[in-house]
Tab-separated table of C-alpha atoms in Angstrom:
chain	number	residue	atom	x	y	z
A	368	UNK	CA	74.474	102.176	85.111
A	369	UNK	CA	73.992	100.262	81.771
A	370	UNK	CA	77.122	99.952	79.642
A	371	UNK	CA	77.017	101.826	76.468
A	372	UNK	CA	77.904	98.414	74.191
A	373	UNK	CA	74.990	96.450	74.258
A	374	UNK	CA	77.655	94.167	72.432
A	375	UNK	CA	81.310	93.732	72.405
A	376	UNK	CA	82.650	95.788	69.540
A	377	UNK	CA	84.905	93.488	67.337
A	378	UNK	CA	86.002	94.509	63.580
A	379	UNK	CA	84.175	93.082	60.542
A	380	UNK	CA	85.353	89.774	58.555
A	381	UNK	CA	85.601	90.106	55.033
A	382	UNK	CA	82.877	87.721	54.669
A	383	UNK	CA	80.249	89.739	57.336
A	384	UNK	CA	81.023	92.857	55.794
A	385	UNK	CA	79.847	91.532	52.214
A	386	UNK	CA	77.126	90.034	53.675
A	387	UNK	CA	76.088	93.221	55.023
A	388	UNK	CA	76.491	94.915	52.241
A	389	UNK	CA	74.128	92.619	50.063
A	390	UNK	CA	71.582	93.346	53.029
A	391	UNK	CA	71.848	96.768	53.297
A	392	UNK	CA	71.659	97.280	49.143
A	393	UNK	CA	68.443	95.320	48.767
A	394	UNK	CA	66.968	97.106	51.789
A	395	UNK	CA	67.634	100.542	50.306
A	396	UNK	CA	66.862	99.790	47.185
A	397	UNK	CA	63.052	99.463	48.355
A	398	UNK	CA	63.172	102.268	51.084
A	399	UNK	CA	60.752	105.196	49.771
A	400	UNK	CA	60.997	106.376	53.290
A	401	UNK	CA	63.719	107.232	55.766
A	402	UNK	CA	65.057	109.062	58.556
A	403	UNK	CA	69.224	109.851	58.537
A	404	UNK	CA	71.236	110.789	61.354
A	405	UNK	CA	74.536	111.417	61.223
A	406	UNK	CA	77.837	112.151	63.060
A	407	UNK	CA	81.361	113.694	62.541
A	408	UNK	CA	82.210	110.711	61.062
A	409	UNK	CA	80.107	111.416	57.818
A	410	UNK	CA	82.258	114.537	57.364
A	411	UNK	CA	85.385	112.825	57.756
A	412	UNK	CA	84.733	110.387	55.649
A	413	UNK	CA	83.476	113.462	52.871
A	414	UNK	CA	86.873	115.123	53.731
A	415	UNK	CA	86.468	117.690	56.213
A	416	UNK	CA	89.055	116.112	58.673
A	417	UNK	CA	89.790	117.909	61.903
A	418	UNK	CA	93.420	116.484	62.223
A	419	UNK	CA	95.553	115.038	60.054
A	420	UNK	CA	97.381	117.075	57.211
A	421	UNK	CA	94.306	119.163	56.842
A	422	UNK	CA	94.804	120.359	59.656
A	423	UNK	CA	98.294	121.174	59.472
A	424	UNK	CA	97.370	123.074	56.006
A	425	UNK	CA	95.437	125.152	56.963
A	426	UNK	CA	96.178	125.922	60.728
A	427	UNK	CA	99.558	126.407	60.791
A	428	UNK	CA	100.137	129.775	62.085
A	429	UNK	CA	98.064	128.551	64.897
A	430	UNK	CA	100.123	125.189	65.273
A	431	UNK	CA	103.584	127.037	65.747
A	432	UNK	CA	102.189	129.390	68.102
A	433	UNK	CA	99.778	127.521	70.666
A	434	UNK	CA	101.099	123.501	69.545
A	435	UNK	CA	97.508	122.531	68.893
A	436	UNK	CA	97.414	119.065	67.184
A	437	UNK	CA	93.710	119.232	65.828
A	438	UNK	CA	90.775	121.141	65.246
A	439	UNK	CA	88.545	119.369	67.633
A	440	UNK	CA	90.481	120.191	70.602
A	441	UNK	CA	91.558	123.213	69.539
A	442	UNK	CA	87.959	124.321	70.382
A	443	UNK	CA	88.628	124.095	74.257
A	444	UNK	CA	92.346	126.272	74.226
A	445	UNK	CA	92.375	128.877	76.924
A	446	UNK	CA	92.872	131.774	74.601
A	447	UNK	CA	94.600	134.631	76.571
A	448	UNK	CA	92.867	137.314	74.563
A	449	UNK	CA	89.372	137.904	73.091
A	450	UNK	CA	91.573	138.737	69.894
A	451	UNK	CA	93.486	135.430	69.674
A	452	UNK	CA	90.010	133.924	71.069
A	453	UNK	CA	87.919	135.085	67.452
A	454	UNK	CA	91.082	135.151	64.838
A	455	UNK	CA	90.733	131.206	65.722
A	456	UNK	CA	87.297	130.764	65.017
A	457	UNK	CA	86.478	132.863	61.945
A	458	UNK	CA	89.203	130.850	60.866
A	459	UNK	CA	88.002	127.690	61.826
A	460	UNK	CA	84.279	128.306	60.701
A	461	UNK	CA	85.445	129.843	57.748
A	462	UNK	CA	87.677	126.441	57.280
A	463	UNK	CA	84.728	124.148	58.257
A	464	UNK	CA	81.219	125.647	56.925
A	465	UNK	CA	81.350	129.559	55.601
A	466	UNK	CA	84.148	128.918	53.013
A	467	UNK	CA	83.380	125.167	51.842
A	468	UNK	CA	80.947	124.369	49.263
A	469	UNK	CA	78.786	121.081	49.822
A	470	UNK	CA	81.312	117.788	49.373
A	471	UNK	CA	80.670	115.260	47.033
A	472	UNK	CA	79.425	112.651	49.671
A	473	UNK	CA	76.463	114.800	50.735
A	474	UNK	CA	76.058	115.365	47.016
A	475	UNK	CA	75.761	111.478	46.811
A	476	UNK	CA	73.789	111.085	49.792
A	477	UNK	CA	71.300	114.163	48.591
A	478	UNK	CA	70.557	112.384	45.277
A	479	UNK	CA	69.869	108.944	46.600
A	480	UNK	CA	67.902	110.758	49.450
A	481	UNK	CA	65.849	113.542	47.035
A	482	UNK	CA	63.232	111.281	45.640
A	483	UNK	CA	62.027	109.587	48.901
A	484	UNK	CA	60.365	110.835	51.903
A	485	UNK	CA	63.091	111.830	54.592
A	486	UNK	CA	63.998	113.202	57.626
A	487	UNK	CA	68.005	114.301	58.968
A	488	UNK	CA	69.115	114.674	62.250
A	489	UNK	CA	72.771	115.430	62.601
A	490	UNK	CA	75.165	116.456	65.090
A	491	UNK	CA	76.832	118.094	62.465
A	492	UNK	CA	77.908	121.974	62.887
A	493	UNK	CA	79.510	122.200	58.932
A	494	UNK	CA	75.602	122.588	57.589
A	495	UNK	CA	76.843	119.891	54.633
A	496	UNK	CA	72.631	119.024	54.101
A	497	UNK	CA	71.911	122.586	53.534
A	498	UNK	CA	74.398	123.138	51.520
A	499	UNK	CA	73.684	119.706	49.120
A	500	UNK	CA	70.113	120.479	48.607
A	501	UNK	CA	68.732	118.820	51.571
A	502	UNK	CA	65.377	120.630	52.527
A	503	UNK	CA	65.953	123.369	55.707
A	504	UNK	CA	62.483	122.326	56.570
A	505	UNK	CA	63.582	118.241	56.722
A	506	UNK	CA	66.698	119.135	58.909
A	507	UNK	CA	67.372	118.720	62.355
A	508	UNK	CA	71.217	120.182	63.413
A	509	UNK	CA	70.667	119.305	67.493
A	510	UNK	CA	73.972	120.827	67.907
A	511	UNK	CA	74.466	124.403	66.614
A	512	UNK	CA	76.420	125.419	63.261
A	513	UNK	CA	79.401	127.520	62.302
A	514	UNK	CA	77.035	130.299	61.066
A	515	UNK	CA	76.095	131.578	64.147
A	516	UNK	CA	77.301	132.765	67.695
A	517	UNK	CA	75.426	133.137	70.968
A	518	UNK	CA	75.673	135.618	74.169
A	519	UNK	CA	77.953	133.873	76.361
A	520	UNK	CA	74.984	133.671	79.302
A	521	UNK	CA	72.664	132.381	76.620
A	522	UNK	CA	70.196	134.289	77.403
A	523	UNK	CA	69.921	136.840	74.477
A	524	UNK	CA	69.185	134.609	71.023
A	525	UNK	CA	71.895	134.227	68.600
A	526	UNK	CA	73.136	136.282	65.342
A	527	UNK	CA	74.316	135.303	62.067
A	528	UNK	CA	78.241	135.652	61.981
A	529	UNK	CA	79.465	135.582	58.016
A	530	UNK	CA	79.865	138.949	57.400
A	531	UNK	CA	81.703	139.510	60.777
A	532	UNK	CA	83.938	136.280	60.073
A	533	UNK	CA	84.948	137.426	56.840
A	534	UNK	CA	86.082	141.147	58.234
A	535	UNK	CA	88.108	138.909	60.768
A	536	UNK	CA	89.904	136.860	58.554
A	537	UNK	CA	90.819	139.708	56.132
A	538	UNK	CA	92.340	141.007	59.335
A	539	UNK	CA	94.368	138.547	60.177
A	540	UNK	CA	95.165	137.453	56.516
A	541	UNK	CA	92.956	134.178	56.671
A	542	UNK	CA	94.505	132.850	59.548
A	543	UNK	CA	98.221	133.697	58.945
A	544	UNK	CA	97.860	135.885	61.918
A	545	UNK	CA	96.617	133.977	64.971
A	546	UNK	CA	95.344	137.708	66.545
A	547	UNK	CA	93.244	140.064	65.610
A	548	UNK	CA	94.394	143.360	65.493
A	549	UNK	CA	91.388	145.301	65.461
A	550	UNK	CA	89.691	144.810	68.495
A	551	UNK	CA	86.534	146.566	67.514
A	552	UNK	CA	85.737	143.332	65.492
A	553	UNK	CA	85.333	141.411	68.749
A	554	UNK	CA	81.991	140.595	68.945
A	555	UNK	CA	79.714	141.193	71.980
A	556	UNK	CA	76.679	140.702	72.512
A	557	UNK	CA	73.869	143.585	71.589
A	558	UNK	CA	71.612	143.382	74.118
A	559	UNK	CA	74.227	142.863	77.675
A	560	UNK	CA	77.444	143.160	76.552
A	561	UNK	CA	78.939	140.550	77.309
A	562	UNK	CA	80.990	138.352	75.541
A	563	UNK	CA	80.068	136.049	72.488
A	564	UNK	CA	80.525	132.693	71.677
A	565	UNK	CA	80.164	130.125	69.070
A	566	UNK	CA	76.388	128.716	68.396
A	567	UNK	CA	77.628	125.006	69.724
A	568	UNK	CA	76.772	122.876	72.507
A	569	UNK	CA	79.720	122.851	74.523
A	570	UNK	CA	77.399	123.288	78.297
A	571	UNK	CA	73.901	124.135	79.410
A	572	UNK	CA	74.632	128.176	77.925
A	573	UNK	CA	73.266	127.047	74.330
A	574	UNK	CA	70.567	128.481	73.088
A	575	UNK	CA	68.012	126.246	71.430
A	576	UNK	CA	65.656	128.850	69.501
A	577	UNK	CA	62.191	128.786	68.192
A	578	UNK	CA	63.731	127.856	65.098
A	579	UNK	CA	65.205	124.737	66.961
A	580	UNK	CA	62.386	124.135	68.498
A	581	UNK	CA	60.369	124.036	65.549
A	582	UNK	CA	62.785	121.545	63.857
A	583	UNK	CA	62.814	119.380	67.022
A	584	UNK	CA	58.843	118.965	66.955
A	585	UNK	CA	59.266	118.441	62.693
A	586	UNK	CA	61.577	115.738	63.758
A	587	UNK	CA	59.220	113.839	66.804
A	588	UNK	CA	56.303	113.938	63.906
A	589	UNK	CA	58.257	112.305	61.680
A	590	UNK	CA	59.129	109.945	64.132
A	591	UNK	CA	55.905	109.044	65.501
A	592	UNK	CA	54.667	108.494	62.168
A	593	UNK	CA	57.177	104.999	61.683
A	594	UNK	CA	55.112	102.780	63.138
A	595	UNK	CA	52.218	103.132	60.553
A	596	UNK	CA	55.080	104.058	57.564
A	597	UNK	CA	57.650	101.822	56.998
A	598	UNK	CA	60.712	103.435	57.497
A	599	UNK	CA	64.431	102.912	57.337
A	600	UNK	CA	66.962	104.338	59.831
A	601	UNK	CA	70.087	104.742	58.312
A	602	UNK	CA	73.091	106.005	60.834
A	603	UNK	CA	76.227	107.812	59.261
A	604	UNK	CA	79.231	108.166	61.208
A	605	UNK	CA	77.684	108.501	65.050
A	606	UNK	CA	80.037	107.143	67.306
A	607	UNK	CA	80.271	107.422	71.095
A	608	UNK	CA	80.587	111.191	72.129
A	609	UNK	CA	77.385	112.301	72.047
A	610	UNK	CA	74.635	108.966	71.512
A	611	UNK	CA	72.133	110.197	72.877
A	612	UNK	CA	71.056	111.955	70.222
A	613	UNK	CA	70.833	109.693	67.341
A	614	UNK	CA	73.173	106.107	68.095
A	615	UNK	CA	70.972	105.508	71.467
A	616	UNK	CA	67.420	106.459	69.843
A	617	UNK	CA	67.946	104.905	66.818
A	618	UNK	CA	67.961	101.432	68.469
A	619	UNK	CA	65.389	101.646	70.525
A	620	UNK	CA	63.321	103.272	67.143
A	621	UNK	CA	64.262	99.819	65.674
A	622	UNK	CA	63.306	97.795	68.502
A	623	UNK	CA	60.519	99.093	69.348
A	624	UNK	CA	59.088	99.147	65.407
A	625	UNK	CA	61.200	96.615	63.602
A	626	UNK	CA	62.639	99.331	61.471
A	627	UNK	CA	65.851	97.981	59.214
A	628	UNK	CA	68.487	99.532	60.651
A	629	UNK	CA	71.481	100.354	58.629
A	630	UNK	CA	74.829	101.526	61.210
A	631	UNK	CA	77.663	102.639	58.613
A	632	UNK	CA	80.671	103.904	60.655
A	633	UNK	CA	84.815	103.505	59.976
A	634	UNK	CA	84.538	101.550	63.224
A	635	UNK	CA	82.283	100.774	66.048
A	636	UNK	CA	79.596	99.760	63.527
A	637	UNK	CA	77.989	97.067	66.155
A	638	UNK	CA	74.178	96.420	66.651
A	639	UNK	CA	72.570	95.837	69.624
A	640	UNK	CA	72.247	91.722	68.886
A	641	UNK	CA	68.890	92.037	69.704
A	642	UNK	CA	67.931	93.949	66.663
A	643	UNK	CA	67.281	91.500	64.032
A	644	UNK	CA	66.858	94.255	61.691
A	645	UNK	CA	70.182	95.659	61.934
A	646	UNK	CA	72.968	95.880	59.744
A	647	UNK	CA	76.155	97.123	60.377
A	648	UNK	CA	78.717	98.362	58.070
A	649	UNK	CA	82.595	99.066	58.766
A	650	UNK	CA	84.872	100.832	56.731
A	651	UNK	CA	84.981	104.373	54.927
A	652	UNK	CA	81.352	105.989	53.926
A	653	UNK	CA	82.513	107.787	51.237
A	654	UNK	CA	83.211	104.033	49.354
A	655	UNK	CA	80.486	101.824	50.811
A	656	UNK	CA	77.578	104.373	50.507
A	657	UNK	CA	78.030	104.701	46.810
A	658	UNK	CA	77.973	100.615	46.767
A	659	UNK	CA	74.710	100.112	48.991
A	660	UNK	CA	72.718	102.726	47.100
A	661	UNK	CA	73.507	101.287	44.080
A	662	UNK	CA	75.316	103.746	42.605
A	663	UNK	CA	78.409	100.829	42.266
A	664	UNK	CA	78.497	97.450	41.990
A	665	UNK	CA	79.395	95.080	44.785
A	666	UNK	CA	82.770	93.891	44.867
């Protein structure tokens, strides 16, 4: 089995990450065309931290009662109840995606973005693009979002879930209550019964839709038109738990074309040495972004 570092990872000098940051501003200052794909880390870095003293703000009924020390792994606690199970996540969607308006990095991102041809591809279940302007038809979210849940056997589609999610968190007084206490807001699902769960991609129960679908085969034609359209790949905040879907393609994309590649992550920002049009960027998004599209001046 082939490692997944093409490269040992080692942090940035001073003097490389300056360097890349020239490269990376001239190359996106001529980009009319480009494809994004982006991580958790882009939401970090725009403030929608899963630990931390977000976390402790506004989870802490939660915290005392089950000792949960993020959001990310909250996801996987045994719940005894179906009632505990949902006052957590209308709580944590509502936290993450149905109550938060678009951050001011996406903003950033959006406006650079707007007056070029582009694709997205994200991991992303917080549905930041839609929310700054990004076009639906433009967006690929491989994962799932926060606005929907799923039949547990995944066999029966998925349903929108703000309306519900809001009735749930009035019952438990947005989260001060970690269990519901009217169990006819459990959902289950219409057509079996069974139970529900979240719209995410936790095992092989997901249920990728038409609507995926259709966004998946938007995203291969944009893809397969790169070789013949110049086109820059520019990586936000993908790390290591799931590369397959963007870190992993993106490099071969750039070997295989010669695309610039531009890898911006608060660590673990190494290219594959190979790729001679790679750059790679350490640090927090949120305050190189605004420097490489121009919108600041280099240090």
């Amino acid at each position: 089995m082939l490692p997944f570092f093409s490269t040992p990872p080692c942090p940035q000098t001073p003097e490389e990450r300056e360097e890349a940051l020239k490269r990376a501003r001239a190359v996106m200052a001529e980009t009319d065309r480009v494809l994004i794909g982006a991580g958790a880390g882009l939401s970090t870095a725009a403030g929608i931290n899963y630990g931390g003293q977000r976390f402790q703000e506004t989870f802490p009924s939660f915290i005392k009662r089950y000792g949960m020390t993020d959001m990310y792994s909250a996801g996987f606690y045994p719940f005894p109840t179906e009632e505990d199970r949902w006052a957590y996540w209308a709580h944590h969607a509502t936290v993450n995606n149905l109550g938060l308006v678009a951050q001011p990095l996406y903003e950033e991102i959006y406006e650079w973005a707007r007056t070029r041809d582009y694709f997205v591809i994200t991991t992303n279940a917080d549905m930041q693009f839609f929310k700054a302007g990004f076009d639906p038809e433009r967006i690929f979210a491989t994962q799932g979002d926060y606005a929907h849940i799923q039949c547990i056997t995944g066999q029966h589609g998925i349903r929108e879930d703000a309306e519900l999610f809001a009735r749930i968190e009035e019952d438990t007084d947005h989260g001060k209550r970690t269990r519901i206490t009217d169990a006819s807001l459990v959902p289950t699902c219409d057509v079996c019964g069974a139970p529900m769960n979240m719209h995410l991609r936790v095992d092989d129960s997901f249920v990728q839709t038409d609507d995926w679908y259709a966004a998946e085969k938007r995203y291969r034609e944009f893809v397969s038109e790169i070789p013949e359209k110049k086109t820059l790949l520019l990586e936000l905040g993908v790390g290591w738990n799931t590369p397959v879907w963007i870190r992993m393609p993106f490099e071969r994309i750039a070997k295989q074309t010669g695309s610039p590649l531009i890898r911006m992550n608060y660590d673990s920002a190494e290219v594959d040495g190979s790729i001679k049009s790679g750059i790679a960027i350490e640090g927090d998004i949120a305050q190189t972004f605004p420097v490489i599209s121009g919108e600041k001046p280099l240090a």
